[in-house]
XYZ file of C-alpha atoms in Angstrom:
379
model
C -70.201 -25.668 -27.337
C -70.911 -27.262 -30.236
C -70.677 -30.711 -31.765
C -68.754 -30.233 -34.218
C -66.344 -27.828 -35.428
C -66.779 -24.530 -37.357
C -64.469 -23.265 -40.679
C -65.246 -20.249 -42.673
C -63.672 -19.881 -45.787
C -62.992 -16.404 -47.428
C -61.516 -15.114 -49.761
C -62.333 -13.050 -53.274
C -63.060 -14.556 -56.794
C -60.244 -17.388 -58.065
C -58.240 -16.360 -55.099
C -59.009 -20.420 -55.673
C -61.020 -21.361 -52.803
C -62.720 -23.715 -55.028
C -59.087 -25.701 -56.056
C -59.079 -25.472 -52.188
C -61.502 -27.914 -51.330
C -59.802 -29.804 -54.150
C -56.908 -30.263 -52.383
C -58.283 -30.816 -49.082
C -60.478 -34.043 -51.102
C -57.353 -35.063 -52.169
C -55.358 -34.124 -48.502
C -57.530 -35.999 -46.741
C -60.122 -37.957 -48.251
C -58.621 -39.104 -52.189
C -55.682 -40.862 -49.890
C -53.950 -41.215 -46.639
C -52.246 -38.662 -45.135
C -49.393 -39.303 -43.337
C -46.397 -37.177 -40.760
C -44.303 -38.981 -39.670
C -45.419 -42.087 -36.441
C -47.474 -43.677 -38.431
C -50.259 -40.683 -38.229
C -53.319 -40.756 -40.361
C -56.263 -38.557 -40.842
C -58.536 -39.231 -43.665
C -62.757 -37.992 -43.393
C -65.816 -38.559 -45.251
C -68.713 -36.729 -46.119
C -71.311 -36.340 -42.408
C -74.617 -37.455 -42.682
C -74.935 -34.565 -39.921
C -77.703 -32.708 -41.388
C -79.025 -30.044 -39.018
C -80.766 -26.976 -40.447
C -79.316 -23.531 -40.620
C -81.388 -20.959 -41.016
C -81.121 -16.654 -40.825
C -84.218 -14.369 -41.194
C -86.618 -17.577 -41.539
C -84.694 -18.668 -44.789
C -83.707 -22.829 -43.893
C -81.119 -23.556 -45.635
C -79.766 -27.270 -45.434
C -76.245 -28.358 -45.663
C -74.960 -30.339 -48.571
C -76.052 -33.788 -49.214
C -73.216 -36.523 -49.208
C -72.504 -36.675 -53.217
C -72.838 -33.603 -53.299
C -69.705 -32.912 -50.686
C -68.048 -35.145 -53.516
C -68.335 -33.166 -56.260
C -67.458 -30.084 -55.005
C -64.187 -32.178 -52.682
C -63.175 -33.348 -56.535
C -60.508 -31.226 -57.642
C -61.088 -33.120 -61.432
C -63.914 -32.595 -62.319
C -63.230 -29.616 -63.472
C -59.295 -29.587 -64.551
C -60.222 -29.425 -68.985
C -57.932 -30.170 -71.343
C -57.644 -26.396 -73.940
C -57.873 -27.669 -77.723
C -54.252 -27.106 -78.667
C -54.124 -30.356 -75.595
C -51.209 -28.971 -72.955
C -53.553 -25.572 -71.276
C -55.193 -27.630 -68.847
C -57.528 -25.004 -66.014
C -58.662 -25.393 -62.196
C -62.057 -25.424 -60.905
C -64.329 -23.340 -62.202
C -65.272 -21.173 -58.678
C -67.856 -21.292 -55.924
C -71.363 -18.789 -57.442
C -73.225 -19.802 -54.415
C -72.637 -19.812 -50.740
C -72.676 -22.860 -49.360
C -72.064 -25.602 -46.370
C -71.479 -28.485 -45.623
C -69.812 -31.075 -42.479
C -67.092 -33.840 -42.902
C -65.889 -36.737 -41.043
C -62.543 -35.903 -39.453
C -61.142 -39.584 -37.867
C -57.424 -39.625 -36.358
C -55.399 -42.419 -36.417
C -51.530 -43.471 -35.031
C -50.499 -46.192 -33.218
C -51.830 -45.270 -30.156
C -54.620 -43.161 -30.598
C -57.982 -42.472 -32.285
C -60.491 -40.043 -32.603
C -63.202 -38.961 -34.185
C -64.158 -34.976 -34.442
C -66.577 -33.606 -37.193
C -65.735 -30.018 -39.759
C -68.792 -27.569 -40.537
C -67.234 -25.575 -44.093
C -68.827 -22.644 -45.172
C -67.874 -21.383 -47.976
C -69.383 -17.947 -49.733
C -68.977 -17.315 -53.455
C -66.522 -14.690 -54.000
C -68.225 -12.298 -55.743
C -69.317 -11.288 -52.592
C -65.958 -10.026 -52.346
C -65.444 -6.887 -54.859
C -62.173 -6.141 -56.132
C -63.530 -2.466 -56.896
C -62.948 -2.092 -52.499
C -66.556 -1.032 -52.958
C -67.738 -3.019 -49.776
C -70.745 -4.421 -48.829
C -73.391 -2.309 -50.558
C -72.192 -2.313 -54.243
C -75.629 -0.579 -55.931
C -75.860 -2.958 -59.097
C -76.154 -6.154 -56.683
C -76.827 -4.346 -53.453
C -79.758 -6.840 -52.109
C -78.560 -9.744 -52.694
C -74.816 -9.221 -51.486
C -76.316 -7.086 -48.311
C -78.169 -11.079 -47.889
C -75.415 -12.856 -49.049
C -73.249 -10.659 -46.447
C -76.000 -11.423 -43.413
C -75.634 -15.374 -43.773
C -70.854 -14.227 -42.717
C -71.667 -12.849 -40.299
C -73.704 -14.882 -38.788
C -71.491 -17.626 -39.451
C -68.717 -15.409 -39.203
C -69.835 -15.242 -34.837
C -70.080 -18.643 -34.403
C -67.020 -19.961 -36.456
C -63.762 -21.085 -34.189
C -61.857 -20.833 -37.547
C -60.977 -18.458 -40.320
C -59.274 -19.341 -43.494
C -58.480 -16.251 -45.375
C -57.497 -17.050 -48.941
C -54.995 -13.704 -50.508
C -54.328 -14.319 -54.026
C -50.530 -14.939 -54.483
C -50.084 -13.904 -57.898
C -52.009 -10.844 -57.236
C -50.166 -9.749 -54.527
C -46.684 -10.033 -56.654
C -48.730 -7.769 -59.619
C -49.182 -4.637 -57.753
C -46.207 -4.935 -54.570
C -45.446 -1.048 -55.464
C -49.604 0.301 -55.176
C -50.931 -0.688 -51.971
C -54.181 -0.081 -53.099
C -54.084 -1.165 -56.233
C -53.142 -4.590 -54.272
C -55.769 -4.247 -51.309
C -58.426 -3.778 -54.091
C -57.949 -6.116 -56.681
C -57.064 -9.910 -53.616
C -60.573 -8.244 -52.271
C -58.695 -7.427 -49.046
C -60.580 -3.861 -48.573
C -64.248 -6.351 -48.080
C -62.431 -8.256 -45.676
C -60.717 -6.157 -43.688
C -63.992 -4.607 -43.340
C -65.719 -7.747 -42.573
C -62.813 -9.729 -39.859
C -63.173 -6.125 -38.515
C -66.815 -6.085 -37.774
C -66.474 -9.412 -36.384
C -63.272 -8.635 -33.807
C -65.564 -5.752 -32.476
C -68.387 -8.632 -31.676
C -66.420 -11.421 -30.526
C -65.139 -11.774 -27.135
C -63.877 -15.098 -27.233
C -61.319 -17.027 -28.896
C -60.946 -17.501 -33.133
C -58.260 -18.692 -34.775
C -57.510 -16.961 -38.099
C -54.977 -18.022 -40.969
C -54.829 -16.519 -43.726
C -53.443 -18.167 -46.814
C -50.913 -17.414 -49.932
C -52.352 -18.755 -52.606
C -50.718 -20.138 -56.310
C -47.387 -20.084 -54.564
C -46.745 -22.590 -57.819
C -46.711 -19.925 -60.128
C -43.646 -18.728 -61.697
C -45.786 -15.182 -62.463
C -44.640 -15.048 -58.210
C -40.621 -12.992 -58.657
C -38.113 -15.175 -56.944
C -37.302 -12.446 -54.632
C -40.926 -12.770 -53.324
C -40.337 -16.308 -52.585
C -36.720 -16.237 -51.102
C -36.463 -16.696 -47.273
C -40.005 -19.367 -46.805
C -41.851 -16.778 -48.685
C -40.971 -14.209 -47.163
C -41.186 -10.974 -49.721
C -45.035 -13.006 -49.560
C -45.809 -12.554 -45.888
C -44.912 -9.000 -45.644
C -46.506 -8.098 -48.811
C -49.710 -10.065 -47.293
C -49.471 -8.084 -44.210
C -49.843 -5.190 -44.944
C -52.387 -5.620 -47.733
C -54.355 -7.276 -44.329
C -53.080 -4.572 -41.916
C -56.337 -3.732 -40.377
C -57.202 -7.515 -39.428
C -53.201 -7.853 -38.205
C -53.613 -4.806 -35.321
C -56.821 -6.343 -34.430
C -55.868 -9.629 -34.354
C -52.235 -8.415 -32.038
C -55.580 -6.954 -29.153
C -58.057 -9.619 -29.668
C -55.273 -12.505 -28.898
C -53.532 -10.597 -26.228
C -56.912 -10.317 -24.937
C -59.495 -12.263 -26.218
C -57.140 -15.636 -26.635
C -57.544 -14.573 -30.404
C -54.549 -16.546 -33.126
C -53.983 -15.185 -35.815
C -51.308 -16.729 -38.554
C -49.745 -16.507 -42.338
C -49.014 -19.605 -44.665
C -48.317 -20.603 -48.745
C -50.426 -22.467 -50.209
C -50.578 -24.551 -53.825
C -53.798 -26.671 -55.078
C -50.976 -28.517 -58.011
C -48.087 -28.683 -55.847
C -44.662 -26.791 -56.808
C -43.243 -26.602 -59.981
C -46.589 -28.240 -62.573
C -47.985 -25.089 -63.584
C -46.617 -22.117 -66.326
C -47.281 -18.724 -67.540
C -49.142 -18.922 -70.938
C -50.515 -16.038 -72.728
C -54.717 -16.033 -73.401
C -56.166 -12.926 -74.808
C -53.326 -11.262 -74.434
C -53.098 -11.632 -70.821
C -49.957 -13.705 -69.012
C -52.107 -16.324 -66.900
C -50.978 -18.753 -64.302
C -51.833 -22.430 -66.061
C -51.326 -25.997 -64.973
C -48.682 -27.881 -66.997
C -50.011 -31.108 -69.404
C -49.607 -34.372 -67.121
C -48.805 -32.581 -64.174
C -48.912 -34.962 -60.835
C -50.815 -32.481 -59.204
C -50.523 -32.756 -55.141
C -51.611 -30.090 -52.912
C -48.923 -28.322 -50.729
C -50.026 -27.171 -46.966
C -53.561 -27.359 -47.270
C -53.482 -29.650 -45.361
C -51.465 -27.977 -42.749
C -53.506 -25.313 -43.015
C -56.545 -27.059 -42.102
C -55.073 -28.967 -39.135
C -53.846 -26.123 -37.601
C -56.975 -24.414 -37.501
C -58.138 -27.336 -35.955
C -55.813 -28.191 -33.283
C -55.662 -24.659 -32.402
C -59.506 -24.399 -31.987
C -59.492 -27.350 -29.629
C -56.921 -26.415 -27.436
C -58.714 -23.229 -27.127
C -61.884 -25.741 -26.435
C -59.467 -27.071 -24.281
C -58.569 -24.128 -21.898
C -63.002 -23.223 -21.641
C -63.543 -26.624 -20.307
C -60.330 -26.635 -17.463
C -61.972 -23.266 -16.841
C -66.280 -24.663 -16.905
C -64.828 -28.087 -14.859
C -62.732 -25.675 -12.368
C -66.264 -23.671 -11.750
C -67.827 -26.473 -11.173
C -65.472 -27.575 -8.595
C -66.565 -24.742 -6.889
C -69.954 -24.997 -7.122
C -69.340 -28.802 -5.712
C -67.711 -27.063 -2.531
C -70.032 -24.347 -2.155
C -72.873 -27.080 -1.819
C -71.682 -29.278 0.585
C -70.506 -25.753 2.486
C -74.092 -26.372 3.444
C -75.549 -29.752 3.260
C -76.768 -30.886 7.460
C -79.580 -33.283 8.618
C -81.766 -31.188 7.012
C -82.547 -30.742 2.576
C -79.836 -33.439 2.026
C -81.608 -35.221 -0.640
C -82.004 -32.017 -2.886
C -78.217 -30.832 -1.984
C -77.077 -34.280 -3.082
C -79.174 -34.028 -6.402
C -77.569 -30.690 -6.991
C -73.871 -32.524 -7.008
C -74.653 -35.465 -8.830
C -75.231 -33.101 -11.962
C -72.502 -31.308 -11.157
C -70.261 -33.957 -11.042
C -72.080 -35.084 -13.903
C -71.163 -32.082 -16.032
C -67.967 -32.322 -14.599
C -66.909 -36.206 -16.123
C -68.833 -34.695 -19.346
C -66.188 -31.852 -19.217
C -63.255 -34.620 -18.736
C -64.687 -36.326 -21.213
C -64.581 -34.073 -24.635
C -61.361 -32.650 -22.890
C -59.670 -36.805 -23.410
C -61.035 -36.538 -27.194
C -59.899 -33.013 -27.857
C -55.880 -33.487 -26.193
C -56.405 -37.252 -28.012
C -57.016 -35.383 -31.341
C -54.010 -32.598 -30.848
C -51.704 -35.320 -29.768
C -51.838 -37.091 -33.175
C -52.002 -34.263 -34.941
C -48.515 -32.844 -33.571
C -47.058 -36.814 -33.759
C -47.644 -36.912 -37.036
C -47.160 -33.501 -38.025
C -45.284 -30.859 -35.961
C -42.349 -30.398 -38.995
C -44.756 -30.023 -40.941
C -46.545 -26.773 -39.495
C -43.194 -25.354 -39.322
C -44.636 -23.599 -43.025
C -46.875 -21.701 -40.478
C -46.049 -18.865 -39.562
C -47.879 -17.023 -36.109
C -48.785 -13.598 -36.083
C -49.771 -13.089 -33.232
C -51.442 -15.812 -30.268
């Protein structure tokens, strides 16, 4: 079992992945996050520095300074020459991974956890429905797709970002909606992962840009019920397969609306003749639900680890009893060494369970009310 939790972030170009990381900075680094019962979650760039390699290509994680720049949501918030329109952060131009150390603090608990984030450049997800065989950049896309698959296979949490504005714009055209949100590629990639993985994975669909007034009010009613349905229809192959995986392999498939800038902070303007959602001047930028999606994913992943470790403890106990049944006057020393090793493993597993349950308990204490924003599709 890895000593970090791995999160993959997947979505099309312009969906808001970079701004989502800005929301993570705002939630966990720039200020304390508090729910109720005096709970705080903090995060800092980790010094954890393993190498990652695929087919002989070695890749290092971002340095701490690079992580800080990546997560800083203010770095690309630029005022346009008319003094009104502000741009969101520029997109991801290369696939990167980095580590964060999270601290979970409450009046009775104090735990820590390292989280690995894998961010794929949005250009890999095609808006043309051409999948991973776009002839214009076939070699690059094939190499990037290998990195995606390698990391998705190790990930315990997968954040699938889908553009709320595009869901609304193409609400009446299923094929165009899947093309323009990059869902054709996302569905294909995730179905390959589902065919090969038989361990528990948490998939969280994050509907981005829900602050935009380009999304009609009828899609926002009842806690974005209309957008939920459109998102599930757009990702229907993943939803259908997830129901089977949830029943047989403890997969968790959930969905949540998010915004990196906050409700009421965007306005629709025509730029070069195209209606675009932009940030208001002097807006008090505040992420909503990005922190909850991350914490929900961590809670789900650690709960799954606890199940695995509980089974491992039961296996250790069965093996200990079996060895003890063999013990007699002979080979006692050898048997004792075997029992000691099994007892040591059992103690290690119990310690890990205690750490994970402490984090789960802290998340529950501080964020149980906010967790209602997450809608479970199947688990």
